[in-house]
XYZ file of C-alpha atoms in Angstrom:
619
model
C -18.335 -11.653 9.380
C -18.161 -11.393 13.030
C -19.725 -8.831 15.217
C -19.137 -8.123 19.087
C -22.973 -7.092 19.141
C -24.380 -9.904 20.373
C -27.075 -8.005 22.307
C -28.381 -6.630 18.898
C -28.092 -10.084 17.370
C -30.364 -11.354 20.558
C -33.331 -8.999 20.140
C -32.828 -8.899 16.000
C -32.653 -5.276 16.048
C -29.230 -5.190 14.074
C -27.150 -2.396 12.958
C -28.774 0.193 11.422
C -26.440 2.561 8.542
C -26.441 6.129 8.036
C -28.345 8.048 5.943
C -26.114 7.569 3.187
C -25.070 4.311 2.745
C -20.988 4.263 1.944
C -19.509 1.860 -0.214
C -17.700 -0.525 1.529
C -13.917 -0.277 -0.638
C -11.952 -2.983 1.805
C -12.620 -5.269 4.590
C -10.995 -7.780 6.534
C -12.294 -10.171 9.196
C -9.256 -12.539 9.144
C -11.148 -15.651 9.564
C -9.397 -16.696 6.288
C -5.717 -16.691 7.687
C -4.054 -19.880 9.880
C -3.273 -18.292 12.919
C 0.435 -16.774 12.953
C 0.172 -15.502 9.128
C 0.589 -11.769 9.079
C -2.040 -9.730 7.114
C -1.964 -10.061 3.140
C -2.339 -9.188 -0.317
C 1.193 -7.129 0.213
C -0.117 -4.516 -1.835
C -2.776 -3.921 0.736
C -1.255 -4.698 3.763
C 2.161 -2.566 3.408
C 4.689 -3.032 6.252
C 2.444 -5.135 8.307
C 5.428 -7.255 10.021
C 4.163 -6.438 13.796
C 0.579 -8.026 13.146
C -0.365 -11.119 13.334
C -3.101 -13.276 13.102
C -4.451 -14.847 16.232
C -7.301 -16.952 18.397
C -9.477 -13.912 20.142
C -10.104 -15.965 22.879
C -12.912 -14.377 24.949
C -13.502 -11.710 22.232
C -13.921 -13.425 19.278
C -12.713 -16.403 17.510
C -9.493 -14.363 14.740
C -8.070 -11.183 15.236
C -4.922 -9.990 14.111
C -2.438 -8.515 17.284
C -0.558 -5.655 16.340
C 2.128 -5.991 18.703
C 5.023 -3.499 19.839
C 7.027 -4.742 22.948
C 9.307 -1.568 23.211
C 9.312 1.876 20.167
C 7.240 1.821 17.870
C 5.107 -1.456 15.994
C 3.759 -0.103 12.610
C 1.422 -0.853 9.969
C -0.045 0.605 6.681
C -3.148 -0.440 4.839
C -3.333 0.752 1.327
C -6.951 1.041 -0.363
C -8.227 3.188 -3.691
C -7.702 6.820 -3.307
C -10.785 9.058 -1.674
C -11.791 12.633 -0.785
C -13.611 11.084 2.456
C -12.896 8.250 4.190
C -14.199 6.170 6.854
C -12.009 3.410 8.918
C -14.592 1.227 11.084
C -12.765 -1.543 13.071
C -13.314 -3.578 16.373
C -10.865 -3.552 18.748
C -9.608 -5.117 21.953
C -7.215 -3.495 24.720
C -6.048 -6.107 26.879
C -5.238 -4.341 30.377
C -2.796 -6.847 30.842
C -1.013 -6.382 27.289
C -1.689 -3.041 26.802
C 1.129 -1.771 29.189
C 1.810 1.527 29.301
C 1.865 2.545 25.409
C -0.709 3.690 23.466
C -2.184 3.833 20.027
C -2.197 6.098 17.144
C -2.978 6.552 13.518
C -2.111 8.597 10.352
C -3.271 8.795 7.243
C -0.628 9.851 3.899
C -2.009 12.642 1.494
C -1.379 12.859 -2.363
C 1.485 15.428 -1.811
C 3.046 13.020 0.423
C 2.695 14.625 3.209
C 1.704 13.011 6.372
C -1.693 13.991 7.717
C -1.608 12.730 11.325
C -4.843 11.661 13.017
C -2.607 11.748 16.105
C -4.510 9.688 18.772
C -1.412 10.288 21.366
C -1.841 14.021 21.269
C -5.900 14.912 19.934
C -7.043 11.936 21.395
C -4.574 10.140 23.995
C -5.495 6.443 23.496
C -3.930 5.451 27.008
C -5.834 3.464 29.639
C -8.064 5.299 31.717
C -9.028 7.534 28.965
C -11.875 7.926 26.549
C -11.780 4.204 25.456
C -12.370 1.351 27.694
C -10.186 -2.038 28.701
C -11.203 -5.398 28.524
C -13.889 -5.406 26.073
C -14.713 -5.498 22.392
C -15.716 -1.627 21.048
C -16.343 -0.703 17.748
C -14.691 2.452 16.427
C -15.846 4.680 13.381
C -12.650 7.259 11.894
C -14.344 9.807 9.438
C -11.521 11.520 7.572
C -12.439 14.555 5.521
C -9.823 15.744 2.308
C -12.896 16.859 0.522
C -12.430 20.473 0.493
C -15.959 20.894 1.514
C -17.741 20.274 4.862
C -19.162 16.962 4.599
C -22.564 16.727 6.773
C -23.360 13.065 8.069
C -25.144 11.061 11.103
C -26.567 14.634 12.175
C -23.642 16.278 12.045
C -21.138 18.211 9.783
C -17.048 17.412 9.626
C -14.998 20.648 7.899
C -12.334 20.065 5.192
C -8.716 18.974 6.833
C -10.432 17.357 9.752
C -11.514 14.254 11.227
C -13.624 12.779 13.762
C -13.930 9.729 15.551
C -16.422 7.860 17.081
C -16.517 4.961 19.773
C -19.569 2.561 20.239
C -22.100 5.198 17.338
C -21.556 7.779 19.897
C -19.167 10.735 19.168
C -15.633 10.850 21.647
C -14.339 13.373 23.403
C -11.047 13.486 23.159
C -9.289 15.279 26.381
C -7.099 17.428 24.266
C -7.221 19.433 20.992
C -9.471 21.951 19.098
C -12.847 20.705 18.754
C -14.350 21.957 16.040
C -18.793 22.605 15.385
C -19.338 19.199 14.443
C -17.361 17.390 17.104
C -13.931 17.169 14.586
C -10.071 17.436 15.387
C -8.268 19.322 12.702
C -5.381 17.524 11.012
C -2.403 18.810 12.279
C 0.622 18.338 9.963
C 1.708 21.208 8.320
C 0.592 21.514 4.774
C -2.348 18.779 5.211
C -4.977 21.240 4.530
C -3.795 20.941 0.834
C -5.064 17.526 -0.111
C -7.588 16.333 -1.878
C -7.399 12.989 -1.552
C -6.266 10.193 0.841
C -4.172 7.313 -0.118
C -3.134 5.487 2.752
C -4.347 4.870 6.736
C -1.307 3.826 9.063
C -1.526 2.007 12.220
C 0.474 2.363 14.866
C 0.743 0.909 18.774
C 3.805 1.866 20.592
C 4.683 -0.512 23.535
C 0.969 -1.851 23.541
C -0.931 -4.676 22.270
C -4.388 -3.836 20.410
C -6.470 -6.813 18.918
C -8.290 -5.767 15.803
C -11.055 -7.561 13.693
C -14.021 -6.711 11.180
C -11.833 -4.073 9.406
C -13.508 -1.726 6.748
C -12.717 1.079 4.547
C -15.394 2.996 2.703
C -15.251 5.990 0.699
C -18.284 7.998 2.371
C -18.515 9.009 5.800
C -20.155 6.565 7.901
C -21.291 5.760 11.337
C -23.027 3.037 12.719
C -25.859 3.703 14.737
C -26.621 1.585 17.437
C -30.611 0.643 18.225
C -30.440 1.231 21.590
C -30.469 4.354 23.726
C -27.691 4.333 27.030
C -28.545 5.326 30.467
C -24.995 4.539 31.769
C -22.239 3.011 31.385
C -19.699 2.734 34.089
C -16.060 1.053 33.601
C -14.407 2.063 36.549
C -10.327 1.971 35.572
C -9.118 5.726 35.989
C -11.353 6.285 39.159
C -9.309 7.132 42.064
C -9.403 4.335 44.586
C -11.791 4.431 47.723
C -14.325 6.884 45.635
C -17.358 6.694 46.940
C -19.759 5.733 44.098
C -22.047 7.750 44.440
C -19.902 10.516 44.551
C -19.355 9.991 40.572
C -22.629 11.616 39.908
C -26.221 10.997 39.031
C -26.646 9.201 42.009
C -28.737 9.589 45.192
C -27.913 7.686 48.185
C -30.729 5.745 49.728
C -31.368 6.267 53.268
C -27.935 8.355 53.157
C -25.695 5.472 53.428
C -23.084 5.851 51.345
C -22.585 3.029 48.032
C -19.655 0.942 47.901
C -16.578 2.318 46.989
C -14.014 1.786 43.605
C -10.345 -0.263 44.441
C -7.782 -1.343 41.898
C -6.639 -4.977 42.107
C -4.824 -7.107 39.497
C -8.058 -7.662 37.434
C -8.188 -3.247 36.874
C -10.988 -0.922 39.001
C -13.799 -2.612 40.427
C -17.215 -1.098 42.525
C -16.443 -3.166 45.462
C -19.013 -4.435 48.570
C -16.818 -6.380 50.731
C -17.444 -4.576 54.313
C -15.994 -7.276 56.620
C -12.810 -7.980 54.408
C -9.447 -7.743 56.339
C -7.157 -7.155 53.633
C -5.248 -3.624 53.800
C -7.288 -1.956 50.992
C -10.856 -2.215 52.653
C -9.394 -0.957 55.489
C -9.513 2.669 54.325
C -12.217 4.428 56.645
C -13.905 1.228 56.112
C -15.840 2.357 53.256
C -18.076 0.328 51.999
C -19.303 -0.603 55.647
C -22.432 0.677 55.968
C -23.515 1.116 52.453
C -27.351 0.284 51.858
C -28.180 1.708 48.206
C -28.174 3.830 45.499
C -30.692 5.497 42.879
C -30.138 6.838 39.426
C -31.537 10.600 39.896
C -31.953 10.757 36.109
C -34.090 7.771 35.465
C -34.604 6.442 31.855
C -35.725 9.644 31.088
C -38.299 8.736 29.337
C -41.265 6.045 29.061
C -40.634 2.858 27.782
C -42.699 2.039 24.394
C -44.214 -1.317 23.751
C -41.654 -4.117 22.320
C -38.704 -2.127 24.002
C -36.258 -3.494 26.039
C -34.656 -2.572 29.523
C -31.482 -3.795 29.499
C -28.787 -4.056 32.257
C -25.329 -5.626 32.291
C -22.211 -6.054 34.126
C -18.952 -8.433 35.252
C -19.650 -9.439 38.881
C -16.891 -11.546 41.122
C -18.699 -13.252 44.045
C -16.385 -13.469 46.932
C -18.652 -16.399 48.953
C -18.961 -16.554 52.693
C -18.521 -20.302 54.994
C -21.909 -20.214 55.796
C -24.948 -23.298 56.079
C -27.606 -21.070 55.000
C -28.877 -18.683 51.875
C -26.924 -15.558 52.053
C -28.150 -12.521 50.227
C -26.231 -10.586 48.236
C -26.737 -7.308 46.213
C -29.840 -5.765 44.701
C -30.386 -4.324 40.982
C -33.911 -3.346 40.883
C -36.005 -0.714 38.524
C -38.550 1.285 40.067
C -41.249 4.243 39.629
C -39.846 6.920 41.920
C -36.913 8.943 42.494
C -37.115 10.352 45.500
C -34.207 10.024 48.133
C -33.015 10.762 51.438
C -36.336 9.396 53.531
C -38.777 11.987 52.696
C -41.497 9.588 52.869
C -42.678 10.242 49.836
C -46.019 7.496 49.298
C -46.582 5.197 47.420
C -43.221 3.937 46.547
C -40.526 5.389 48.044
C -37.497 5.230 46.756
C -35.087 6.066 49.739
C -36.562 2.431 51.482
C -36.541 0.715 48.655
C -34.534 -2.978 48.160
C -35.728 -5.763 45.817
C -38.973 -7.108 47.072
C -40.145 -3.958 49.501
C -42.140 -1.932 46.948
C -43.290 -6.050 44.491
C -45.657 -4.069 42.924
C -43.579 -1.023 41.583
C -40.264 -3.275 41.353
C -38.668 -5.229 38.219
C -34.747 -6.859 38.667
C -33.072 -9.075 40.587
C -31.202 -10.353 43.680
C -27.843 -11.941 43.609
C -27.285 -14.545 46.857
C -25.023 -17.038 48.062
C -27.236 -20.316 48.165
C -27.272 -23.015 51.273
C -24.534 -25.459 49.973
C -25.757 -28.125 52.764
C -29.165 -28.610 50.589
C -28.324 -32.012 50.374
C -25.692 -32.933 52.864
C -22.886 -32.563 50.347
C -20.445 -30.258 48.891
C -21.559 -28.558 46.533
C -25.504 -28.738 46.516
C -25.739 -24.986 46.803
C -23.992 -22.254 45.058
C -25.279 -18.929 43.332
C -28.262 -17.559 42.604
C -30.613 -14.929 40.999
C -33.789 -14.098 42.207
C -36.061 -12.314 39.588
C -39.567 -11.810 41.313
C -39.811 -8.952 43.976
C -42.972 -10.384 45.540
C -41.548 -13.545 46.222
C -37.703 -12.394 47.087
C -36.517 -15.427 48.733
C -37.082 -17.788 45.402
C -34.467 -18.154 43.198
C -35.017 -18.687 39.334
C -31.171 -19.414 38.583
C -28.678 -21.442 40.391
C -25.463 -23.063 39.926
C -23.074 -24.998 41.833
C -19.979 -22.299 43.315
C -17.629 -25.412 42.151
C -19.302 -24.071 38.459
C -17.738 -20.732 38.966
C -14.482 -21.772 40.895
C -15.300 -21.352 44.359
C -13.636 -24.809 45.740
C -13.344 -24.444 48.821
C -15.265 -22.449 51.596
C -12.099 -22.405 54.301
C -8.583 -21.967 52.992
C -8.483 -18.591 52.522
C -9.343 -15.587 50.934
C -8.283 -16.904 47.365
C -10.446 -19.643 47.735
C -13.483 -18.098 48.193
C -13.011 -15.401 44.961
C -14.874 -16.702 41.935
C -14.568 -16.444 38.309
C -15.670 -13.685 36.544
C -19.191 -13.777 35.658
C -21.358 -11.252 33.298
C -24.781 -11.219 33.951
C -27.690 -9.579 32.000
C -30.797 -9.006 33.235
C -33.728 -7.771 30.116
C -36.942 -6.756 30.946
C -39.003 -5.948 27.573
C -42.501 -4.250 27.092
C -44.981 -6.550 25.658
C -47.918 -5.732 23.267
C -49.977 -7.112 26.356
C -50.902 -4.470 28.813
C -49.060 -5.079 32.164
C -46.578 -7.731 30.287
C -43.290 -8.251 30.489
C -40.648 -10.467 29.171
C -38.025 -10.687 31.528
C -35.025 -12.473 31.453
C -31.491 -13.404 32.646
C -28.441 -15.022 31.415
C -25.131 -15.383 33.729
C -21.951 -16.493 31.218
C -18.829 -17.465 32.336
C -15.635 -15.573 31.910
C -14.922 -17.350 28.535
C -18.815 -16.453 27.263
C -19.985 -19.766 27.903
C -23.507 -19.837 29.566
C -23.553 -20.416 32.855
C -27.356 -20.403 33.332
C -30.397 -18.719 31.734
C -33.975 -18.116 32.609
C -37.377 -16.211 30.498
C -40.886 -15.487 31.516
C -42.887 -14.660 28.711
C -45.801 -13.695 30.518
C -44.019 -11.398 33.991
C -47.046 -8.849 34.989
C -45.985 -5.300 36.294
C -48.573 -3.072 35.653
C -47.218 0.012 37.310
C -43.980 0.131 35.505
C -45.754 -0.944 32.063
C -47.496 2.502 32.595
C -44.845 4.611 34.513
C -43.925 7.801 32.353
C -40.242 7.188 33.757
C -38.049 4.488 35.247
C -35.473 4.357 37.834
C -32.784 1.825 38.666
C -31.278 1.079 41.857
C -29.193 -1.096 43.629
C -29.092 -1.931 47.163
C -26.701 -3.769 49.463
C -26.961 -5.442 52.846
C -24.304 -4.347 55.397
C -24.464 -7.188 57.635
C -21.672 -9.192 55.174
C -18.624 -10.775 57.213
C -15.689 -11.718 56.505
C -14.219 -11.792 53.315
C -17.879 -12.382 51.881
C -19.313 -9.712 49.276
C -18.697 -8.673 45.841
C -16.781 -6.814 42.781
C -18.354 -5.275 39.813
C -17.450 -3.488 36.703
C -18.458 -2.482 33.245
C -21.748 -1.433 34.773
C -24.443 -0.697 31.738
C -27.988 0.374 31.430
C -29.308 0.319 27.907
C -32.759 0.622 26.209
C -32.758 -1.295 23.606
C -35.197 0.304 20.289
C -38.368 -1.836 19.175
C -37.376 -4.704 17.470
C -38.948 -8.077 16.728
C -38.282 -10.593 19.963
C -36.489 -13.670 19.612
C -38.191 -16.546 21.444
C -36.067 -18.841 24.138
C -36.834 -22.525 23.464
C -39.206 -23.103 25.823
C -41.414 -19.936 24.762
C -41.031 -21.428 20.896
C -42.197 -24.629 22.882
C -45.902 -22.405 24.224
C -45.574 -21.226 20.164
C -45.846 -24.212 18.303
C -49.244 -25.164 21.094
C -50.694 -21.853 20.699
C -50.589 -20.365 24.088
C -47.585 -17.982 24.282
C -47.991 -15.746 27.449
C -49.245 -18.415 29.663
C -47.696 -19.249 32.792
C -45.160 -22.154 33.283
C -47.525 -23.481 36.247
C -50.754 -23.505 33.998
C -52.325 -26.649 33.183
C -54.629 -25.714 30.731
C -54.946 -29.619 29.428
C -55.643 -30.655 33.053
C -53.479 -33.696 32.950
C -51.411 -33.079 35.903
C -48.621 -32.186 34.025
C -47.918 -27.925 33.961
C -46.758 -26.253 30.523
C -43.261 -26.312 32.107
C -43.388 -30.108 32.910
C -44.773 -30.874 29.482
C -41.792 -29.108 27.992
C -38.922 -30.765 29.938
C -40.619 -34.037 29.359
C -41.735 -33.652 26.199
C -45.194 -33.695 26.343
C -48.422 -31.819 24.405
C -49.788 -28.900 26.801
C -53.255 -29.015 24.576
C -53.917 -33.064 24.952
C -54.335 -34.494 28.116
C -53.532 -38.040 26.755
C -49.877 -36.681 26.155
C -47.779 -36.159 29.523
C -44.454 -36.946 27.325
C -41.825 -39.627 28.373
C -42.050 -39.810 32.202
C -39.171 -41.641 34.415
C -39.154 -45.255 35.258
C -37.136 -47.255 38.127
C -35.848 -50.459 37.116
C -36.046 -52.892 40.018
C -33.249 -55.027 38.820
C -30.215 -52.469 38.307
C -31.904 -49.963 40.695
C -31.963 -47.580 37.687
C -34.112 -44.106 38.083
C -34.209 -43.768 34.428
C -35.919 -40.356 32.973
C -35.461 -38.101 30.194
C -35.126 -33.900 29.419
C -35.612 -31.371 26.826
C -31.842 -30.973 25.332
C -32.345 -27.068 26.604
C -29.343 -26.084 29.353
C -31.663 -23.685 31.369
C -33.160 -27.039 32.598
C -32.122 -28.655 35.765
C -33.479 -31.771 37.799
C -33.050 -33.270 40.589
C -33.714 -36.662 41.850
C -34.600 -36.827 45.151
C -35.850 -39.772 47.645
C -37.783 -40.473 50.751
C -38.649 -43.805 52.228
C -41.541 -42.673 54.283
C -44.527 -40.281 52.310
C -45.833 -39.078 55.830
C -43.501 -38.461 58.135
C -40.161 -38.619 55.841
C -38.298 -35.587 54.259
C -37.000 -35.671 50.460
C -33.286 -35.607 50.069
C -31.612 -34.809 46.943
C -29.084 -37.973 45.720
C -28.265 -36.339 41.933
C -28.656 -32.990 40.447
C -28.836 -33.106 36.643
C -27.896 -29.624 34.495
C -28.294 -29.956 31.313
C -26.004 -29.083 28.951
C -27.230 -30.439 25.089
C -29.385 -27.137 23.468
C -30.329 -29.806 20.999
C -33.726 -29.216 21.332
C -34.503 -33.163 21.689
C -35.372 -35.413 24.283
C -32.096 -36.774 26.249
C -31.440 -39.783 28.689
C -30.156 -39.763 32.149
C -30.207 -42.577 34.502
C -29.538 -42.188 38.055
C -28.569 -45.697 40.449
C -30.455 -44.712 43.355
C -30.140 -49.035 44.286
C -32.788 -51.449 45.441
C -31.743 -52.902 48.327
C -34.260 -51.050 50.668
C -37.841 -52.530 51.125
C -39.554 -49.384 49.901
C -38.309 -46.408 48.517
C -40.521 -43.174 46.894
C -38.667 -41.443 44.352
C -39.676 -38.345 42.508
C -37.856 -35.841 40.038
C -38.387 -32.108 40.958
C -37.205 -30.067 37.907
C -36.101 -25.980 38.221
């Protein structure tokens, strides 16, 4: 079965069930189907004519679309009779597709009688309300015909009622009568009758909703998430040129203001683009002189050993003509929460940016990288820098042609990238003072851009802080149309679970020496644990350095091989002079194979120069 939890799935916490486990009476991922087929057995699917099945595309590989273009688009599914129900589903509102409709559902008594859970009225499915666009969420119905409150997940759901729940958390619907345990009464007349329930409708009405992973059991159940949220911003329904940290639970750092919130085509985005001359960053020219923000609330809490901090979000570079590194915006955690410059010491959190406070600082730096690295378009491109105390290295990179940045002066369109999501983890080691930190930047389709782990990252004063803060920070000197767009903004701690190792760190596994650093060379061949990965090579025996390049003479062949891993990248680079000459890059290699196995490259530097040094430097 599919899941849209990948982030689970990454740190093998799972999904953990209810107290009571319900039996599971129908499900349906639809990876059986050809695409185009409409839902089936008949006597389950009833009247399913609108849906069909279909390729998820970014959310998944089959869904089924239920589809209504203009009135209503209706489906019923049919499963055994039950006092309590529960419908769990993933879904998918395209803000595109989704139009202006909505969804709804009802369920059918034993008298007939139609007991509405009536999404349009107790819990108006509409963009902008309590669900969100453009991602997978997974939704939990608990429908109650008992005649009996039902207690379940910590909570209690009365007789003729039902309750619904978004992502394990409970919804609040922005109309109806709540009742104690968080329910919404049925409200068709004579529903409080029934005892059981025979059928759950679904309806769209001028909307498209993808659905997958469809269950039915006859208990209530909930899923419950491992993982505890700090946040979670997605910004469609905020008015535009909002301030953001006028939403709430933020303090302004050095009382500059941060960013502000404008609708394009893509939806609502937290945009920094303070030099832009299009008409809707012209508004008071927010966004100008915004420096940085601080969560007041913190994580609330202290982070326990094997936990992880987790942040997320879809970020839209919008890259500036420039020769030279460029930084962009901050995401940092930190020890203290005080604002407004009251010079509170040690680490003060209204002059804090990534890499002022090293010692009391976790996160990372987005920037614009110097595309003239080599001479040619496009050396350069984006990058993440994850260490505080060294600010201006960067860990990832890629080429802006690798996120659709073409061209650096025909225009504003140009210049926009692709969507990216990036996700920066940060979990609490066994080790006093360790961290395993990490970040992976996918491309709008989920493929992966770039990656990059340390095992062994110290911090000692956030591995003891009793609380943790995040911030972001932004520099105001941008120009142009340079800057950036975010959404779906999330900060998550993710509940103890066992870690699952990245290649490399199942490389430092298999020797024995997890936790050391890349640049160690415990074998003292020459040859660091990071070089006797890419190449191969045994970091405990200093007779093994792996397969190391050759030149060929004849063809002019630099001939070399990597570990089939696509967080690695080389580059071959020349000099003819090993005093006085400088080392220019003449191929960049990115690996793509995750194979796991030594690959080969060749590069044709040539041989027609008398001497020529040649030397691979590998990121």
């Amino acid at each position: 079965m599919k899941t849209g939890y990948a982030l689970c799935t990454l740190f093998g916490a799972g999904l953990i069930a209810s107290q009571v486990q319900a039996g599971i009476t129908f499900e349906d991922d639809f990876e059986n189907y050809a695409l185009g087929d409409t839902p089936s057995p008949t006597n389950v699917w009833v009247d399913a004519g609108p849906m069909t099945v279909t390729n998820g595309g970014v959310w998944g590989s089959q869904w089924v679309n239920n589809v209504s273009t203009g009135g209503w688009g209706f489906a019923t599914l049919d499963m055994p009779d039950a006092a309590v129900m529960t419908l769990s589903f993933d879904a998918y509102f395209d803000t595109a597709d989704f139009g202006d409709g909505y969804m709804r559902m009802n369920m059918v008594g034993d008298l007939g009688n139609l007991n509405r859970l009536d999404w349009g009225r107790n819990w108006d499915m509409r963009k902008g309300t309590e669900f969100s666009m453009d991602k997978v969420q997974h939704f939990d119905v608990v429908m109650n015909q008992s005649g009996a409150t039902v207690a379940y997940n910590g909570t209690t759901i009365d007789h003729n009622s039902f309750a619904v729940w978004v992502e394990g958390s409970l919804a609040s619907p922005n109309a109806g009568s709540v009742g104690p345990g968080g329910e919404y009464t049925m409200d068709q007349a004579d529903s409080e009758n029934n005892t059981l329930i025979t059928r759950i409708g679904l309806w769209v009405n001028s909307a498209a909703v993808q659905f997958d992973n469809i269950e039915v059991r006859d208990e209530a159940y909930v899923i419950q998430y491992p993982w505890d949220t700090v946040f979670d911003y997605e910004f469609d329904g905020t008015d535009d040129n909002t301030v953001f940290s006028n939403l709430g639970g933020w303090d302004s750092l050095n009382q500059w203001g941060f960013g502000f919130i404008n609708t394009n085509a893509a939806g609502a985005r937290l945009v920094h683009r303070p030099g832009s001359t299009e008409p809707e960053f012209e508004v008071n020219k927010k966004g100008w002189n915004w420096r940085g923000v601080l969560h007041t609330n913190g994580l609330g809490r202290a982070v326990v050993t094997n936990e992880t901090i987790e942040f997320k979000m879809d970020y839209t570079l919008f890259a500036h003509p420039a020769r030279e590194t460029r930084n962009g915006i901050d995401f940092f955690l930190t020890t203290n929460n005080t604002a407004l410059a009251d010079n509170t010491a040690p680490y003060e959190a209204s002059q804090q940016y990534f890499g002022s406070e090293p010692e009391a600082q976790m996160g990372f730096r987005t920037k614009q990288l110097n595309w003239d690295v080599g001479g040619d378009w496009p050396d350069g491109g984006f990058g993440v820098s994850l260490d505080p105390a060294r600010a201006s290295d960067v860990q990832v990179s890629m080429s802006l042609n690798a996120i659709g940045v073409s061209n650096l002066t025909g225009g504003a369109a140009d210049i926009e990238s692709t969507p990216m999501t990036i996700t920066y983890t940060a979990q609490k080691t066994t080790n006093s003072g360790i961290w395993r930190v990490g970040v992976e930047v996918l491309d709008a389709n989920g493929g992966v851009l770039q990656s990059y782990s340390d095992s062994s990252y110290t911090n000692q004063v956030l591995y003891d802080a009793v609380d943790i803060y995040f911030g972001m920070y932004a520099y105001h000197n941008a120009e142009g149309e340079e800057g950036a767009e975010m959404d779906n903004m999330r900060l998550r701690i993710l509940d103890e679970a066992e870690p699952v190792y990245t290649a490399y760190e199942d490389f430092l596994i298999t020797y024995g020496i997890l936790g050391e650093s890349k640049t160690a060379d415990g074998d003292a061949d020459g040859l660091n644990n990071w070089g006797e990965y890419v190449f191969g090579g045994n970091p405990t025996n200093g007779n093994d350095v792996g397969t190391q390049p050759v030149f060929d003479a004849d063809t002019g062949n630099y001939i070399f091989h990597l570990i089939g891993d696509h967080s690695v990248i080389a580059h071959v680079q020349e000099t003819d002079d090993l005093v006085l000459g400088t080392w220019s890059t003449i191929g960049t290699v990115a690996v793509s194979e995750t194979n796991r196995v030594l690959n080969a490259y060749t590069n044709n530097t040539g041989s027609a120069e008398n001497k020529k040094f040649l030397k691979l430097l590998v990121d």
